[in-house]
């Protein structure tokens, strides 16, 4: 009888322990899930912070790849994007001697179906002596890998591949988490594609050697955003059209050139100076408040508006030679232009819309009376 009671007590204790262990394991899994969610949130936040930085698109993608490697303890991670002409590795922590193979995975049969169906592909070996089928000259680096094709709005743009040096290392990996990571990579690529476009279309003005407006939103913004507050100044040569009509376009071009040269010679290297559009120019006084540039702009305005710009015989000979080699050079004695400028200033705060500030300044100059020649703070 005593034995039966003892056995019964032991059974109850065992059942209690089993239930307790199940609850503990459930709690541990809950904590793991919570911890994974926290990690995912941290990664997303890091991604967003990276997007907001003033670095180039390529630098941002490299940093994102570094975040993936660090946060998820991935051995190797590579992001490959099709640029319209060829596949290029945007980010990888794999030695560069393997990059030719890594940027040609779209040609490997085992990954073609993955690309066509937009589904991930898991490949692995069974022992250390084997190598993955896509590896050409490497043997010991990767023993398992997951290939993720990347799509933006149903358009295939490249792939992300994560690798491990251990066979079957991804057998029990949570694919849901990896899908989230992949989606975040796509979101980043989609966000920075507009910045890449701006970086690609920056032009250099023919007459002044200045960068075009687009420079302000890429490399120029990096310089400006090193400071919390800056002053954006836009000015317009208000009588440029009049100079072109009264005299000639060659004289108008020389007015633009002389004004640009003078300003370039008299501003600090930290300031960004671009030809915005036509007769409009922009100076970004990085790290300077509007009150700190008023005297400087006033001096520039006074000096430039005292200039008497005229074409030389050499200027006209060069231009006429292009148009009609045997043309006669006109009398230049009376062709003297005096520029008239209209300035408008506004404060710009790091993290806000630079394009909105520029739009506001441009609207003011476009709507101002033609005879206005002033320095206005808005």
Coordinates of C-alpha atoms in Angstrom, one line a residue:
X1 CA 0.0 0.0 0.0
X2 CA 2.8 2.4 0.9
X3 CA 4.6 1.5 -2.3
X4 CA 1.5 2.4 -4.3
X5 CA 1.2 5.7 -2.5
X6 CA 4.9 6.5 -3.1
X7 CA 4.5 5.6 -6.8
X8 CA 1.4 7.8 -7.1
X9 CA 3.2 10.7 -5.5
X10 CA 6.2 10.2 -7.8
X11 CA 3.9 10.1 -10.8
X12 CA 2.2 13.3 -9.7
X13 CA 5.6 15.0 -9.1
X14 CA 6.7 13.9 -12.6
X15 CA 3.6 15.2 -14.1
X16 CA 4.0 18.5 -12.3
X17 CA 7.6 18.7 -13.5
X18 CA 6.6 17.9 -17.0
X19 CA 3.9 20.6 -17.0
X20 CA 6.4 23.0 -15.4
X21 CA 9.0 22.3 -18.0
X22 CA 6.5 22.8 -20.8
X23 CA 5.5 26.1 -19.3
X24 CA 9.2 27.1 -18.9
X25 CA 10.0 26.1 -22.5
X26 CA 6.9 28.1 -23.6
X27 CA 8.1 31.1 -21.6
X28 CA 11.6 30.7 -23.1
X29 CA 10.2 30.6 -26.6
X30 CA 8.0 33.6 -25.8
X31 CA 11.1 35.5 -24.6
X32 CA 13.0 34.4 -27.7
X33 CA 10.2 35.7 -29.9
X34 CA 10.0 38.9 -28.0
X35 CA 13.8 39.3 -28.2
X36 CA 13.6 38.5 -31.9
X37 CA 10.9 41.1 -32.4
X38 CA 13.0 43.7 -30.5
X39 CA 16.0 42.8 -32.7
X40 CA 13.8 43.2 -35.8
X41 CA 12.6 46.6 -34.6
X42 CA 16.1 47.7 -33.9
X43 CA 17.2 46.6 -37.3
X44 CA 14.3 48.5 -39.0
X45 CA 15.2 51.5 -36.9
X46 CA 18.9 51.2 -37.9
X47 CA 17.7 50.9 -41.5
X48 CA 15.6 54.1 -41.3
X49 CA 18.5 56.0 -39.6
X50 CA 20.8 54.9 -42.4
X51 CA 18.4 56.1 -45.1
X52 CA 18.2 59.5 -43.4
X53 CA 22.0 59.9 -43.3
X54 CA 23.8 62.2 -45.7
X55 CA 26.0 59.5 -47.2
X56 CA 25.8 58.3 -50.8
X57 CA 23.4 55.5 -51.9
X58 CA 26.3 52.9 -52.2
X59 CA 27.5 53.8 -48.7
X60 CA 24.0 53.4 -47.3
X61 CA 23.6 49.9 -48.8
X62 CA 27.0 48.9 -47.5
X63 CA 26.1 50.0 -44.0
X64 CA 22.8 48.1 -44.2
X65 CA 24.7 45.0 -45.1
X66 CA 27.0 45.5 -42.1
X67 CA 23.9 45.8 -39.9
X68 CA 22.5 42.5 -41.1
X69 CA 25.8 40.7 -40.5
X70 CA 26.1 42.2 -37.0
X71 CA 22.5 42.0 -35.7
X72 CA 21.7 38.5 -37.1
X73 CA 25.2 37.1 -36.8
X74 CA 25.3 36.1 -40.5
X75 CA 28.6 34.8 -41.6
X76 CA 28.5 36.2 -45.2
X77 CA 26.0 38.5 -46.7
X78 CA 26.0 39.9 -50.2
X79 CA 23.5 42.3 -52.0
X80 CA 23.6 42.3 -55.8
X81 CA 21.6 44.8 -57.9
X82 CA 21.1 45.0 -61.7
X83 CA 21.9 48.6 -62.7
X84 CA 20.3 48.4 -66.1
X85 CA 23.4 47.2 -67.9
X86 CA 25.0 44.6 -65.6
X87 CA 24.8 43.0 -62.2
X88 CA 27.0 44.8 -59.6
X89 CA 27.7 43.9 -56.0
X90 CA 26.4 46.8 -53.9
X91 CA 27.6 45.3 -50.5
X92 CA 29.4 42.2 -49.3
X93 CA 31.6 41.1 -46.5
X94 CA 33.1 38.4 -48.7
X95 CA 36.6 38.7 -50.0
X96 CA 36.6 40.5 -53.4
X97 CA 38.3 37.6 -55.1
X98 CA 35.0 35.8 -55.0
X99 CA 32.8 38.7 -56.3
X100 CA 32.8 37.5 -59.9
X101 CA 31.1 34.3 -58.9
X102 CA 28.7 36.1 -56.5
X103 CA 27.5 38.6 -59.1
X104 CA 26.8 35.9 -61.7
X105 CA 24.4 33.7 -59.6
X106 CA 21.4 34.7 -61.9
X107 CA 23.1 32.5 -64.5
X108 CA 23.3 29.4 -62.2
X109 CA 20.5 26.9 -63.0
X110 CA 19.6 26.3 -59.4
X111 CA 18.7 29.9 -58.9
X112 CA 16.9 30.6 -62.2
X113 CA 13.7 29.0 -61.0
X114 CA 14.0 31.0 -57.7
X115 CA 14.2 34.2 -59.7
X116 CA 11.2 33.3 -61.9
X117 CA 9.0 32.3 -59.0
X118 CA 10.2 35.0 -56.6
X119 CA 10.9 32.4 -53.9
X120 CA 14.0 31.8 -51.8
X121 CA 16.3 28.9 -52.5
X122 CA 18.2 27.0 -49.8
X123 CA 21.3 25.0 -50.8
X124 CA 23.7 23.1 -48.5
X125 CA 26.3 20.3 -48.5
X126 CA 26.3 17.2 -46.3
X127 CA 30.0 17.3 -45.3
X128 CA 33.0 19.5 -45.2
X129 CA 34.6 17.9 -48.3
X130 CA 31.8 19.0 -50.6
X131 CA 31.3 22.4 -52.1
X132 CA 28.2 24.3 -53.1
X133 CA 27.4 24.0 -56.9
X134 CA 27.7 27.7 -57.6
X135 CA 31.2 27.9 -56.1
X136 CA 33.9 27.9 -58.8
X137 CA 37.4 28.3 -57.3
X138 CA 36.5 28.3 -53.6
X139 CA 36.1 25.3 -51.4
X140 CA 36.2 26.1 -47.7
X141 CA 34.3 29.4 -47.5
X142 CA 30.6 28.5 -47.7
X143 CA 28.8 25.2 -47.0
X144 CA 25.2 26.4 -46.9
X145 CA 23.4 29.4 -48.4
X146 CA 20.0 31.0 -48.9
X147 CA 19.3 32.9 -52.1
X148 CA 16.6 35.7 -52.0
X149 CA 15.5 37.3 -55.3
X150 CA 14.7 41.0 -54.8
X151 CA 11.7 42.7 -56.5
X152 CA 10.5 46.3 -56.5
X153 CA 6.8 46.6 -57.7
X154 CA 7.0 43.1 -59.3
X155 CA 10.2 44.1 -61.2
X156 CA 13.2 41.9 -60.5
X157 CA 16.2 44.1 -59.5
X158 CA 18.7 41.6 -58.1
X159 CA 19.3 39.3 -55.1
X160 CA 20.5 38.9 -51.6
X161 CA 22.4 35.8 -50.6
X162 CA 23.4 34.8 -47.1
X163 CA 26.0 32.1 -46.6
X164 CA 27.5 30.0 -43.8
X165 CA 30.7 28.0 -43.5
X166 CA 28.8 25.2 -41.8
X167 CA 26.8 22.5 -43.6
X168 CA 23.0 22.6 -42.9
X169 CA 23.5 25.7 -40.8
X170 CA 20.1 27.1 -42.0
X171 CA 18.0 24.0 -41.6
X172 CA 16.1 25.3 -38.7
X173 CA 16.3 29.0 -39.4
X174 CA 13.1 31.1 -39.1
X175 CA 12.3 31.9 -42.7
X176 CA 9.6 34.4 -41.6
X177 CA 12.4 36.5 -40.0
X178 CA 14.5 36.2 -43.2
X179 CA 11.5 37.3 -45.3
X180 CA 11.2 40.4 -43.1
X181 CA 14.9 41.2 -43.5
X182 CA 14.5 40.8 -47.3
X183 CA 11.5 43.1 -47.4
X184 CA 13.5 45.6 -45.4
X185 CA 16.3 45.4 -47.9
X186 CA 13.9 46.0 -50.8
X187 CA 12.3 49.0 -48.9
X188 CA 15.7 50.6 -48.5
X189 CA 16.7 50.0 -52.2
X190 CA 13.3 51.4 -53.2
X191 CA 13.8 54.5 -51.0
X192 CA 17.3 55.3 -52.1
X193 CA 16.7 54.8 -55.8
X194 CA 15.5 58.4 -56.0
X195 CA 18.7 59.6 -54.4
X196 CA 20.7 57.5 -56.9
X197 CA 18.9 59.1 -59.7
X198 CA 19.7 62.6 -58.5
X199 CA 23.4 61.6 -58.0
X200 CA 23.5 60.4 -61.6
X201 CA 22.0 63.5 -63.3
X202 CA 24.1 66.1 -61.7
X203 CA 25.6 68.3 -64.5
X204 CA 28.3 70.9 -64.8
X205 CA 27.2 74.2 -66.2
X206 CA 29.0 75.0 -69.5
X207 CA 29.7 78.7 -68.8
X208 CA 30.4 78.8 -65.1
X209 CA 31.8 75.3 -64.3
X210 CA 29.3 75.2 -61.4
X211 CA 27.2 72.1 -60.6
X212 CA 23.5 72.1 -61.5
X213 CA 20.6 72.2 -59.1
X214 CA 20.6 68.5 -58.5
X215 CA 23.9 68.7 -56.8
X216 CA 22.1 70.4 -53.8
X217 CA 20.1 67.2 -53.1
X218 CA 23.0 64.8 -53.1
X219 CA 26.7 65.7 -52.4
X220 CA 25.8 69.3 -51.6
X221 CA 23.3 68.3 -48.9
X222 CA 26.0 66.2 -47.3
X223 CA 28.1 69.4 -46.7
X224 CA 25.1 71.4 -45.6
X225 CA 23.8 68.8 -43.2
X226 CA 27.0 68.8 -41.3
X227 CA 25.4 71.7 -39.4
X228 CA 22.2 72.1 -37.6
X229 CA 21.2 75.4 -39.2
X230 CA 22.4 77.0 -42.5
X231 CA 21.3 80.0 -44.7
X232 CA 20.1 79.3 -48.2
X233 CA 20.5 82.3 -50.5
X234 CA 19.1 82.4 -54.0
X235 CA 19.8 85.3 -56.3
X236 CA 18.7 86.3 -59.8
X237 CA 20.4 88.4 -62.5
X238 CA 17.2 90.4 -63.1
X239 CA 18.4 92.2 -66.3
X240 CA 20.1 89.2 -68.0
X241 CA 17.3 88.9 -70.6
X242 CA 17.6 92.6 -71.2
X243 CA 21.3 92.3 -71.8
X244 CA 20.8 89.5 -74.2
X245 CA 18.3 91.4 -76.2
X246 CA 19.9 94.8 -76.1
X247 CA 23.4 93.6 -76.9
X248 CA 24.0 89.9 -77.6
X249 CA 23.8 86.5 -75.9
X250 CA 27.6 86.3 -75.8
X251 CA 27.7 89.4 -73.5
X252 CA 25.0 87.8 -71.4
X253 CA 27.1 84.6 -71.1
X254 CA 30.1 86.7 -70.0
X255 CA 28.0 88.4 -67.3
X256 CA 27.1 85.0 -65.9
X257 CA 30.7 83.9 -66.1
X258 CA 32.1 87.0 -64.4
X259 CA 29.6 87.0 -61.6
X260 CA 30.2 83.3 -60.9
X261 CA 34.0 83.7 -60.9
X262 CA 33.8 86.6 -58.4
X263 CA 31.5 84.7 -56.0
X264 CA 33.5 81.5 -56.2
X265 CA 36.7 83.4 -55.4
X266 CA 35.1 85.1 -52.4
X267 CA 33.2 82.3 -50.5
X268 CA 34.5 79.7 -48.1
X269 CA 35.0 76.1 -49.3
X270 CA 32.3 74.9 -46.9
X271 CA 29.7 76.9 -48.8
X272 CA 27.9 75.3 -51.7
X273 CA 27.5 77.4 -54.8
X274 CA 25.4 76.1 -57.8
X275 CA 23.8 77.5 -60.9
X276 CA 20.1 76.8 -60.1
X277 CA 18.4 77.5 -63.4
X278 CA 18.9 80.1 -66.1
X279 CA 19.6 83.5 -64.4
X280 CA 19.1 82.0 -60.8
X281 CA 21.9 80.9 -58.6
X282 CA 22.1 79.4 -55.1
X283 CA 24.6 79.9 -52.3
X284 CA 24.3 77.6 -49.3
X285 CA 26.0 79.2 -46.3
X286 CA 26.6 76.0 -44.3
X287 CA 26.4 76.5 -40.5
X288 CA 25.7 80.2 -40.7
X289 CA 22.5 82.0 -39.7
X290 CA 20.9 84.6 -41.8
X291 CA 22.2 87.4 -39.6
X292 CA 25.7 86.3 -40.2
X293 CA 25.6 86.6 -44.0
X294 CA 23.7 89.9 -44.5
X295 CA 26.9 92.1 -44.6
X296 CA 28.7 89.6 -46.9
X297 CA 25.8 89.5 -49.3
X298 CA 25.5 93.2 -49.3
X299 CA 29.2 93.6 -50.2
X300 CA 28.9 91.1 -53.0
X301 CA 25.8 92.8 -54.4
X302 CA 27.4 96.3 -54.3
X303 CA 30.6 95.0 -55.9
X304 CA 28.9 93.1 -58.7
X305 CA 26.5 95.9 -59.5
X306 CA 29.4 98.2 -60.0
X307 CA 31.0 95.9 -62.6
X308 CA 31.1 97.1 -66.2
X309 CA 31.3 93.9 -68.3
X310 CA 32.1 94.0 -72.0
X311 CA 33.3 91.6 -74.6
X312 CA 36.8 91.8 -76.0
X313 CA 37.8 91.4 -79.6
X314 CA 39.1 88.0 -78.7
X315 CA 35.8 87.0 -77.2
X316 CA 33.9 87.9 -80.3
X317 CA 36.5 86.5 -82.7
X318 CA 36.3 83.1 -81.0
X319 CA 32.5 83.2 -81.0
X320 CA 32.1 84.4 -84.6
X321 CA 34.7 81.8 -85.8
X322 CA 32.4 79.1 -84.4
X323 CA 29.3 80.6 -86.2
X324 CA 30.7 82.1 -89.4
X325 CA 34.5 82.2 -89.9
X326 CA 34.6 85.3 -92.2
X327 CA 32.1 87.4 -90.2
X328 CA 33.0 91.0 -89.3
X329 CA 33.5 91.8 -85.6
X330 CA 31.0 94.5 -84.5
X331 CA 32.0 97.7 -82.6
X332 CA 32.2 96.7 -79.0
X333 CA 32.8 100.1 -77.5
X334 CA 29.1 100.7 -76.6
X335 CA 28.4 97.2 -75.5
X336 CA 28.9 97.4 -71.7
X337 CA 26.6 95.5 -69.3
X338 CA 26.1 96.3 -65.6
X339 CA 24.4 93.4 -63.8
X340 CA 21.5 93.9 -61.5
X341 CA 20.8 91.3 -58.8
X342 CA 17.9 90.4 -56.6
X343 CA 18.7 88.3 -53.4
X344 CA 16.4 86.4 -51.2
X345 CA 17.4 84.4 -48.0
X346 CA 15.9 81.8 -45.8
X347 CA 17.0 79.6 -42.9
X348 CA 17.4 75.8 -43.5
X349 CA 17.4 73.3 -40.6
X350 CA 19.0 69.9 -40.9
X351 CA 16.5 67.2 -41.4
X352 CA 13.9 69.4 -43.0
X353 CA 13.0 69.7 -46.7
X354 CA 15.7 71.6 -48.6
X355 CA 13.6 71.4 -51.7
X356 CA 10.8 73.2 -50.0
X357 CA 13.1 76.0 -49.0
X358 CA 14.4 76.4 -52.5
X359 CA 10.9 76.3 -53.9
X360 CA 9.8 79.1 -51.6
X361 CA 12.9 81.2 -52.6
X362 CA 12.3 80.6 -56.3
X363 CA 8.6 81.5 -56.1
X364 CA 9.6 84.8 -54.5
X365 CA 12.1 85.7 -57.2
X366 CA 9.8 84.7 -60.0
X367 CA 6.9 86.8 -58.7
X368 CA 9.0 89.8 -57.7
X369 CA 8.8 93.0 -59.9
X370 CA 11.5 93.0 -62.7
X371 CA 12.9 96.2 -61.4
X372 CA 13.4 94.9 -57.8
X373 CA 17.0 94.7 -56.8
X374 CA 17.2 94.0 -53.1
X375 CA 18.2 91.6 -50.3
X376 CA 15.1 90.0 -48.8
X377 CA 14.9 87.6 -45.8
X378 CA 11.8 85.3 -45.8

